[in-house]
C-alpha angles and dihedrals in degrees: 000000000000089000092054091048090052092052090049091050092050090050091051091049091052096047094086090050092050091047091050092052093049091053094060109110139161115268132182113224115199117199101179127239124005124248096239091206093069126088121233090254091054091048092054091046089054091051091050092048090049092050095046092052092057094044092042090228136116123280093249091052090049089056090072090058095047110091101173135003113207110215108159124045095013139019112236146078145235116236142164107252141161117243089252092054090047091050093051091047092053090057094059117105094229093054115089098181142355116196131175114239107237111205092202100043098088130049134178114259138181121200139170093299099162093048093045092053093045093239099130113116092216138316109310092356132114097176108141091208089067090058095058114126091022134108096291094055094043089051090051088241092291099303111173094010123125114205122204118207129186114192144107097312140280135268100218095192090067112117086231088076098048112135095203110147095003123137122246118287110274114264089230091068111111101169130112139228101232115210125219143128108357090343126098137164092273089068090071120075142157090299102038094040101171143011135183138170131209123206109148097093092043094050093044089060104031104023128240117352114257099236092196088066100037141010125258088224140054090283114122119237096167101049095222095102093048089051095051095042093049090047096054099035111006131122121254108267121197122236098012125143095243137048097270127229127345094214114032091179098045120110118226130219112188135208123186119216109190118227129310086030095259120155 
């Protein structure tokens, strides 16, 4: 009897700890504009320092909670926080917004893209000659444009991503071709100039990725990402069941968001 009481007492003592662990979720912390004078390393150090001050832990310990540090288009980071930590962060003057990352909020969708953009050559027709003088021609078929896509992945062997006849990659390009399962740097070229994948938020919520169902890399298992990327920036491919790419001279940089679109 005493043994059972002791077990019950230990369970009661551990309940607050279990509750605390279950509350930890991924949040996006937006800090506003970047100080353009800072390097990317300095930006990440600031994010870590910011996170450690809220958690009252050391910078190295805070590193395990930091999932992503956003250093380019926005200034912020994704981190694993408790609701209380997120609430206290949102009250700080330097914090613009704190939002919980909802793994089920976003889903991949395909709509009537060609029709919406007014790029159809005529009802039931895909004849490029009928598009002359329109948006595609005026935009020089996307020459010099880099398109960013976030979706389920990309199948680099698709003829839509052939770089035959394309000019060298612009010197301004600073992206990477991230390697992973069945995807290496040779899969990028002068057309598909970069690729990355993001799993930390997904795995924090759902656990380790099942690599029999999806790739731990930018490679596309679903096909949706390949479809959308080839639509917006792919080459024209003969004898396919759709109209082909919008921008045959665009370059594509690709980011894989693992289902269900959770970062």
